[in-house]
Short mmCIF file of C-alpha atoms in Angstrom, two decimals:
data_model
loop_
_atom_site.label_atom_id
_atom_site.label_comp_id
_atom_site.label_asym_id
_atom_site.label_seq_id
_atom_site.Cartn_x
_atom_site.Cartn_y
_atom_site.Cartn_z
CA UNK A 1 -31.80 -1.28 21.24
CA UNK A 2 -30.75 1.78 23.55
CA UNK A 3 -27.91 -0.68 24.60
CA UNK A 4 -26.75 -0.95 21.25
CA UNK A 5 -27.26 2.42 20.34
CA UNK A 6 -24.60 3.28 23.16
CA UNK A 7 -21.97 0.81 22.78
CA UNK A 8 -21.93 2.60 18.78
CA UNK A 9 -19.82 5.97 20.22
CA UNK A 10 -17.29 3.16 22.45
CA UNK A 11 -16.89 0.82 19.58
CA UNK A 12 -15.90 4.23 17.22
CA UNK A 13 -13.56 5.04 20.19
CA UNK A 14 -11.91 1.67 20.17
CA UNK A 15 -11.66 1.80 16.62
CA UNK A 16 -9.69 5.23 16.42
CA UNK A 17 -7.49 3.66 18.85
CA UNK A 18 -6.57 0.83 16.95
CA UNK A 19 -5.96 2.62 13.95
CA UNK A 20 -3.13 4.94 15.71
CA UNK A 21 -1.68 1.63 16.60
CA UNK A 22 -2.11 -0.26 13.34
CA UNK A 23 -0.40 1.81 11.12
CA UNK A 24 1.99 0.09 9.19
CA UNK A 25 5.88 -0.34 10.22
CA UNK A 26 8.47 0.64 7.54
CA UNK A 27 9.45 -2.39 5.81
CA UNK A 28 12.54 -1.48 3.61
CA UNK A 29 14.90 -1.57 5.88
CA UNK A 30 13.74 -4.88 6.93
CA UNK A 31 15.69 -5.73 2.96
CA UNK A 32 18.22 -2.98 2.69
CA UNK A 33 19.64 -3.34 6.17
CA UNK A 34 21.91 -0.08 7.46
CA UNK A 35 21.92 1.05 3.60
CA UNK A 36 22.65 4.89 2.97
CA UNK A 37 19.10 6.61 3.04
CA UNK A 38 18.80 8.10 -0.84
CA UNK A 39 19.41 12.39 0.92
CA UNK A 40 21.58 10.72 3.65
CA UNK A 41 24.19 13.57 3.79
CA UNK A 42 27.42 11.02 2.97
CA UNK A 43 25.48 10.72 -0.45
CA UNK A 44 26.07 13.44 -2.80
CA UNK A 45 23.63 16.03 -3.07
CA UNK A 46 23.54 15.99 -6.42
CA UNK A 47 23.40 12.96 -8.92
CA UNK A 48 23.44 12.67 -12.94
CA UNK A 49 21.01 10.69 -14.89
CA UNK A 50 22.63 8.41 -17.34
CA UNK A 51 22.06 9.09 -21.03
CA UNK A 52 18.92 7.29 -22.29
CA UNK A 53 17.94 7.52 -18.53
CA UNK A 54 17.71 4.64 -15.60
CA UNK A 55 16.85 0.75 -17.34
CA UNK A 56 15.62 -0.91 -14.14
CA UNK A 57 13.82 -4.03 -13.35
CA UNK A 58 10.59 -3.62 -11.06
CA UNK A 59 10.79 -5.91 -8.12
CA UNK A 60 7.44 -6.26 -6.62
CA UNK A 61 7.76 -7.79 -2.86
CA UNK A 62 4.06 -8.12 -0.90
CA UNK A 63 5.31 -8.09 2.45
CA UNK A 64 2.58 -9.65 5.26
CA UNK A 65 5.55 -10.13 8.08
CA UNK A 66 5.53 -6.81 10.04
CA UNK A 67 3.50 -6.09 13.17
CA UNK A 68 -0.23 -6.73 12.88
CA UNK A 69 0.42 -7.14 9.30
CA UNK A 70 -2.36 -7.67 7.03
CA UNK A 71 -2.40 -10.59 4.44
CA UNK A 72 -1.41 -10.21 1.30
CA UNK A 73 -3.23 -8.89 -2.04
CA UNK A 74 -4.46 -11.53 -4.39
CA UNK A 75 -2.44 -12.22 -7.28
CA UNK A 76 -4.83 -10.78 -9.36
CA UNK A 77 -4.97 -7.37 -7.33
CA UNK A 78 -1.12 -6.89 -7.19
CA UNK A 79 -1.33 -7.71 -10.64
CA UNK A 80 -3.23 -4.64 -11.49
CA UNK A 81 -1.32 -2.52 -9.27
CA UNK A 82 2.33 -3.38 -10.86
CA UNK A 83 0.92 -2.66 -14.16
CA UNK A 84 -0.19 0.69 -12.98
CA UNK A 85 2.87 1.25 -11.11
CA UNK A 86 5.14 0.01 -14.15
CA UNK A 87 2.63 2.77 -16.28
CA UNK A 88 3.17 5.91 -14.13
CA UNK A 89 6.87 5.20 -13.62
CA UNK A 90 7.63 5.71 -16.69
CA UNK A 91 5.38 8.09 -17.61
CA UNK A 92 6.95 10.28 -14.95
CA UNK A 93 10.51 9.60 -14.41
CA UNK A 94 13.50 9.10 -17.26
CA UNK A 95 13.09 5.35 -15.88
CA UNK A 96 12.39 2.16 -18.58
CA UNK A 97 11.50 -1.33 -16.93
CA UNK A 98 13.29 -3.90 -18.53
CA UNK A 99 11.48 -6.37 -16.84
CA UNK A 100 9.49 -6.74 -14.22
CA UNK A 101 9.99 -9.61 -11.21
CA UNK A 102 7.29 -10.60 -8.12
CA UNK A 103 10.32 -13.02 -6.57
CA UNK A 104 9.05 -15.20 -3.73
CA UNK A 105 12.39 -16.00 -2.38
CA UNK A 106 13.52 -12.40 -1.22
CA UNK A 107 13.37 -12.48 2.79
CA UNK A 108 13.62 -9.67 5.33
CA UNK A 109 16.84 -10.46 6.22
CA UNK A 110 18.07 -7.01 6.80
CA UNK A 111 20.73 -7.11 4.33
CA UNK A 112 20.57 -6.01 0.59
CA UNK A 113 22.44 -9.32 -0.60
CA UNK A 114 19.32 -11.24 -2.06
CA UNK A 115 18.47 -8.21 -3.90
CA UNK A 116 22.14 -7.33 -5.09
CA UNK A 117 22.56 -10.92 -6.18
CA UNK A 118 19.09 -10.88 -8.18
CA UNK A 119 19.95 -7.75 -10.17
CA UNK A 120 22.81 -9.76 -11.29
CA UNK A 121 21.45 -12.82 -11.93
CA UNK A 122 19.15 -10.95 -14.15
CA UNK A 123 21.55 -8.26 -16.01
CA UNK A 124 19.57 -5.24 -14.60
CA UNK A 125 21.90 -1.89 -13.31
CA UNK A 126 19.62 -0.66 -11.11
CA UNK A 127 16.55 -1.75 -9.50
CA UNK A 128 12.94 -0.16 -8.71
CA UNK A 129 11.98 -1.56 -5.80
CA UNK A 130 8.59 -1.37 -4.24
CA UNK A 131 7.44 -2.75 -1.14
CA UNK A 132 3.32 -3.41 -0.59
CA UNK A 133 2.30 -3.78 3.36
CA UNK A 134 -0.46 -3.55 5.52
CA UNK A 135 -2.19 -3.19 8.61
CA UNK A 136 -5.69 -3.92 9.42
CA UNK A 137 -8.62 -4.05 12.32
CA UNK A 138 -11.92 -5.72 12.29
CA UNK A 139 -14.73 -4.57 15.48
CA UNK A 140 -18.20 -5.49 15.54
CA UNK A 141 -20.47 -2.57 15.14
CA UNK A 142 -24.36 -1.57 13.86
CA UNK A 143 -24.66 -0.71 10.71
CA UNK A 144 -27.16 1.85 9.34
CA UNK A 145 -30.59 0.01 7.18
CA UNK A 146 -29.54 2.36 4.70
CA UNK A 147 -26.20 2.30 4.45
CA UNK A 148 -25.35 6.05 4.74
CA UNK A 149 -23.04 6.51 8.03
CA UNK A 150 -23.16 10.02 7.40
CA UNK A 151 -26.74 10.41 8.79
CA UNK A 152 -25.97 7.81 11.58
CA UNK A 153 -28.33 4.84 12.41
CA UNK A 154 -31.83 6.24 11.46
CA UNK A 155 -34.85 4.05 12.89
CA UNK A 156 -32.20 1.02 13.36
CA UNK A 157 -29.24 -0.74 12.24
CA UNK A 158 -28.52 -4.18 11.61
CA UNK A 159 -25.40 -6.02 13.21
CA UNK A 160 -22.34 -6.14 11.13
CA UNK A 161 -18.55 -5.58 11.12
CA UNK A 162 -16.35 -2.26 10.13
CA UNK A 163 -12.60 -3.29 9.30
CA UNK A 164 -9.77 -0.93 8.52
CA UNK A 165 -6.88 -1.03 6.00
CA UNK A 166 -3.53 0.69 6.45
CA UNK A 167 -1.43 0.63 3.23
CA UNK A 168 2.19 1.55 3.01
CA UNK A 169 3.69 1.34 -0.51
CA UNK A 170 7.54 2.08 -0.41
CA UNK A 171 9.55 3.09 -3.55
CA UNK A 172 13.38 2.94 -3.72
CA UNK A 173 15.50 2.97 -6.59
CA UNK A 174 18.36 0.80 -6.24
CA UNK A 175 22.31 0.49 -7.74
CA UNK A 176 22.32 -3.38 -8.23
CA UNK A 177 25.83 -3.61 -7.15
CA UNK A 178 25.86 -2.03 -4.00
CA UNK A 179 22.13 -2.12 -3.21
CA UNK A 180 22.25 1.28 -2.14
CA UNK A 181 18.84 3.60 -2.72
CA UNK A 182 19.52 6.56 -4.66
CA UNK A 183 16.07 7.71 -4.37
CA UNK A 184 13.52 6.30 -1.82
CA UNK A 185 10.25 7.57 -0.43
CA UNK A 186 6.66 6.08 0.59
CA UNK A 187 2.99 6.30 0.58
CA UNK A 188 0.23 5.39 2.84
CA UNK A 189 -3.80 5.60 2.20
CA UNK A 190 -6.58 3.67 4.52
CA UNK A 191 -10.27 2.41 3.57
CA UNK A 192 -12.88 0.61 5.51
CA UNK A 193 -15.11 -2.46 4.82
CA UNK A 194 -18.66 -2.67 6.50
CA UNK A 195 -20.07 -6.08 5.94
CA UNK A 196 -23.00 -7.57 7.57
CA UNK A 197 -22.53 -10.27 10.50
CA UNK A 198 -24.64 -12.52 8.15
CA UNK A 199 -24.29 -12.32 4.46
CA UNK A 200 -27.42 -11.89 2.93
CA UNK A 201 -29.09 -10.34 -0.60
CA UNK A 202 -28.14 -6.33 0.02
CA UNK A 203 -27.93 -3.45 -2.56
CA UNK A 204 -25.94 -1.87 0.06
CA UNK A 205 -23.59 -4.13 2.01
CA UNK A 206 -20.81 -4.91 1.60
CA UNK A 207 -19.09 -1.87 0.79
CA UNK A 208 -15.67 -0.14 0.76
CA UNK A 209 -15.16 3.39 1.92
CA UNK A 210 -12.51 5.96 0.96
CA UNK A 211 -13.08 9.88 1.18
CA UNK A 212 -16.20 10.75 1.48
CA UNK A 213 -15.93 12.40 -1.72
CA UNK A 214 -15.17 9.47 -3.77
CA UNK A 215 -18.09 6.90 -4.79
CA UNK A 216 -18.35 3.85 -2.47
CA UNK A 217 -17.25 0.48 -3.97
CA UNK A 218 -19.73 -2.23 -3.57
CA UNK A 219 -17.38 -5.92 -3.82
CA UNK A 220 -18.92 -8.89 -3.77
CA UNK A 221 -19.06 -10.97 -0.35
CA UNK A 222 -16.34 -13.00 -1.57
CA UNK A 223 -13.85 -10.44 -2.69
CA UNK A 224 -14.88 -7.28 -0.34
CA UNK A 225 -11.44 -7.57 1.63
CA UNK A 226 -9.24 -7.66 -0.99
CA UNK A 227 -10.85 -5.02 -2.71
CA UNK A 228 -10.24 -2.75 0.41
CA UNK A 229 -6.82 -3.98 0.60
CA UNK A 230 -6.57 -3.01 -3.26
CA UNK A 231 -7.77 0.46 -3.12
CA UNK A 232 -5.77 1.46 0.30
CA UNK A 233 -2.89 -0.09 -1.73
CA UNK A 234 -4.08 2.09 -4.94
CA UNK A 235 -4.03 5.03 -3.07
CA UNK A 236 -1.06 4.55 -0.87
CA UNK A 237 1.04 3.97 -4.48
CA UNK A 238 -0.48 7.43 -5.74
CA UNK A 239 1.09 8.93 -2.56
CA UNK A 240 4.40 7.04 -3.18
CA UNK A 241 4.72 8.49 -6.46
CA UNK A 242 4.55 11.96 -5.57
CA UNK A 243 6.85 12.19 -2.95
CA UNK A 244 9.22 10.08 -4.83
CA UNK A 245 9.06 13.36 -7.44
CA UNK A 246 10.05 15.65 -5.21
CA UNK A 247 12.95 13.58 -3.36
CA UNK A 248 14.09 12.89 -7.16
CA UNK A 249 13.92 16.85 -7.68
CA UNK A 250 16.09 17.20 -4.72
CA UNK A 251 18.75 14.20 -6.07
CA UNK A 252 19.29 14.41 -9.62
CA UNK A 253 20.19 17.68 -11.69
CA UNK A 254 19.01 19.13 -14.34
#
């Protein structure tokens, strides 16, 4: 047990490590290409909102083919979080979705063509594009009886895993014919997973952690990774949304 109990501070180690090196790659330009940044200084410091304000289909893309990346959210999870994200758009910005698309033939090609030629294809002027990504680690580790980190092991742990989600949620609204961003900005948020190396009957494992402020989620075996990939994605979108406010303060008048 004293064995274990040391190899606990070198695991935490390697696991700090591996989340400065797992963070999530910027993905957009892996589908805009060389496309003017939306506060790029050729752009015009100052844009007009149309009357009625922006109609724009929501493209959805869940993008697992960066570095490290993580897989994708289940259907039903980036299900929830386009809803939400169609919600708060609106209820924020002078934007309406028309429609809303989760395309599985948009590739990284590093060219806005696919995209240009979708708006079309589907009568949309502009396009609110968002990007879901990830990054995650798994280590080995002992997990507390209890299942309270904060007071450390206690009389003994039990083996188990700790993973780690990075979530990157980018934002860009998009003039269909050019495929050009006029505003653009991102999010990231993180949460970890402790599971037990062998499932078994628990009140406390598995479990997802955010902030220690914020109640832990308890997931089902089954489901416990996607729900951390859901609520670093949750998070990450929050985060979006706010600093795609004050990049749109900076753009548009009035």
């Amino acid at each position: 047990m004293a064995i274990a109990m040391r190899l606990v501070p070198c695991l935490t180690l390697c696991m700090m490590l591996s989340a400065c090196s797992s963070s999530p790659a910027p993905r957009m330009e892996a589908y805009l290409g060389p496309a003017l940044q939306a506060g790029d200084s050729k752009v015009d410091a100052k844009l007009s909102v149309p009357d009625g304000g922006f109609a724009a289909a929501l493209v959805v893309l869940n993008d697992p083919s960066g570095p490290n990346a993580a897989p994708k959210l289940s259907d039903e999870s980036l299900t929830a979080l386009t809803q939400r994200l169609q919600v708060l758009t609106e209820r924020n910005f002078p934007i309406r979705i028309s429609k809303v698309l989760r395309p599985d033939t948009i590739e990284p090609r590093g060219e806005p063509r696919q995209l240009v030629d979708l708006a079309q294809a589907e009568g949309a002027d502009y396009l609110l594009l968002a990007i879901f990504s990830g990054a995650e680690t798994e280590v080995p580790t002992q997990l507390p009886l209890q299942g309270n980190t904060q007071g450390g092991l206690g009389r003994g742990g039990v083996l188990g895993y700790i993973a780690e989600n990075y979530a990157l949620v980018e934002l860009a609204l998009l003039d269909s014919a050019t495929g050009r961003p006029l505003v653009a900005a991102d999010g990231r948020a993180w949460s970890t997973l402790e599971r037990l190396n062998v499932p078994v009957e628990s009140n406390v494992y598995p479990v997802v952690r955010r902030s220690q402020r914020i109640p832990p989620i308890f997931p089902t075996e089954e489901n416990a990774k996607d729900v951390m990939r859901a609520v670093s994605a949750d998070e990450a979108m929050d985060q979006v949304l706010m600093h795609f406010n004050d990049i749109w303060k900076e753009r548009f008048s009035g």
